[in-house]
Coordinates of C-alpha atoms in Angstrom, one line a residue:
M1 CA 25.8 -2.8 9.3
A2 CA 22.9 -1.2 7.5
T3 CA 23.7 0.6 4.3
T4 CA 22.4 4.1 3.9
H5 CA 21.4 5.3 0.5
D6 CA 21.4 8.8 -1.0
F7 CA 18.1 8.6 -3.0
P8 CA 17.8 11.1 -5.8
S9 CA 15.2 13.8 -5.0
D10 CA 13.0 12.9 -8.0
L11 CA 12.9 9.3 -6.8
L12 CA 11.9 10.4 -3.3
T13 CA 9.3 12.8 -4.7
G14 CA 7.9 10.0 -6.9
Q15 CA 7.7 7.6 -4.0
E16 CA 6.0 10.2 -1.8
E17 CA 3.5 11.0 -4.5
L18 CA 2.9 7.3 -5.0
H19 CA 2.0 6.9 -1.3
Q20 CA -0.3 9.9 -1.5
V21 CA -2.1 8.7 -4.7
R22 CA -2.6 5.2 -3.2
S23 CA -4.0 6.8 0.0
E24 CA -6.4 8.9 -2.0
L25 CA -7.5 6.0 -4.1
S26 CA -8.1 3.8 -1.1
A27 CA -10.1 6.5 0.7
L28 CA -12.2 7.1 -2.5
L29 CA -12.9 3.4 -3.0
K30 CA -14.1 3.1 0.7
R31 CA -16.5 5.9 0.2
L32 CA -18.0 4.6 -3.1
P33 CA -20.8 2.1 -3.3
W34 CA -19.7 -1.6 -3.5
S35 CA -20.7 -2.0 -7.1
V36 CA -19.8 0.2 -10.1
A37 CA -23.1 -0.6 -11.8
P38 CA -26.4 -0.2 -10.1
L39 CA -27.3 -3.6 -8.5
D40 CA -30.0 -4.8 -6.0
G41 CA -28.9 -5.7 -2.5
F42 CA -28.6 -9.4 -1.5
S43 CA -28.2 -11.6 1.5
D44 CA -26.6 -15.1 1.4
S45 CA -26.5 -17.1 4.6
G46 CA -26.1 -20.5 3.0
G47 CA -22.3 -20.3 2.5
W48 CA -19.6 -20.9 5.0
R49 CA -20.0 -17.2 6.1
K50 CA -22.9 -14.9 5.8
V51 CA -22.6 -12.2 3.1
E52 CA -24.8 -9.2 2.8
R53 CA -24.7 -6.2 0.6
P54 CA -27.2 -3.3 0.4
A55 CA -28.5 -2.1 -2.9
S56 CA -25.9 -0.2 -4.8
P57 CA -26.8 2.9 -6.8
G58 CA -23.6 2.4 -8.8
W59 CA -20.9 5.0 -9.5
T60 CA -21.5 8.2 -11.3
A61 CA -19.5 9.0 -14.5
D62 CA -17.4 11.5 -12.4
E63 CA -16.7 8.9 -9.8
Q64 CA -15.6 6.4 -12.4
A65 CA -13.4 9.0 -14.1
E66 CA -11.8 10.0 -10.7
V67 CA -11.0 6.3 -9.9
E68 CA -9.6 5.8 -13.4
K69 CA -7.4 9.0 -13.1
L70 CA -6.0 7.9 -9.8
R71 CA -5.4 4.3 -11.0
Q72 CA -3.6 5.6 -14.1
R73 CA -1.4 8.0 -12.0
E74 CA -0.7 5.2 -9.5
H75 CA 0.5 3.0 -12.4
E76 CA 2.7 5.8 -13.9
L77 CA 4.3 6.4 -10.5
A78 CA 4.9 2.7 -9.8
V79 CA 6.6 2.3 -13.1
F80 CA 8.7 5.5 -12.5
V81 CA 9.8 4.4 -9.1
S82 CA 10.5 0.8 -9.9
C83 CA 12.4 1.6 -13.2
H84 CA 14.3 4.6 -12.0
R85 CA 18.0 4.7 -13.1
F86 CA 19.0 4.8 -9.4
W87 CA 18.4 1.0 -9.1
T88 CA 21.2 0.2 -11.6
E89 CA 23.6 1.8 -9.1
V90 CA 22.5 -0.5 -6.3
T91 CA 23.9 -4.1 -6.2
A92 CA 21.4 -6.8 -6.6
P93 CA 21.7 -8.2 -3.1
E94 CA 21.1 -4.7 -1.6
R95 CA 18.1 -3.7 -3.8
V96 CA 15.4 -5.2 -1.6
D97 CA 16.7 -3.4 1.5
A98 CA 17.1 -0.2 -0.5
R99 CA 13.6 -0.5 -1.8
M100 CA 12.2 -1.0 1.7
K101 CA 14.1 2.1 2.9
L102 CA 12.8 4.2 0.1
K103 CA 9.2 3.1 0.9
H104 CA 9.7 4.4 4.5
A105 CA 12.0 7.4 3.8
H106 CA 9.1 9.8 4.3
E107 CA 8.8 8.5 7.9
A108 CA 12.3 9.5 8.8

């Protein structure tokens, strides 16, 4: 039988914010040019698959700062969630299952 867990509210909030930050970071990276620094475009059809990239204007200082801010926040939240005191209350064999349930708790 599946175990239910009473996750602390701060852990649930931290996990939800982690999902949100990762989503924002992913969306931002998809919008940005492929290269941080300005680079010419290229086409390489000699490899096992063709690779093409348009010229990249690079990222602005503001874009670089936003990516860094989101990456830093993602790191802080990942450490908070993974090192939360709640995990000491869960037996070792149940931790993986509990962690999976926490990751999907916002869907319930």
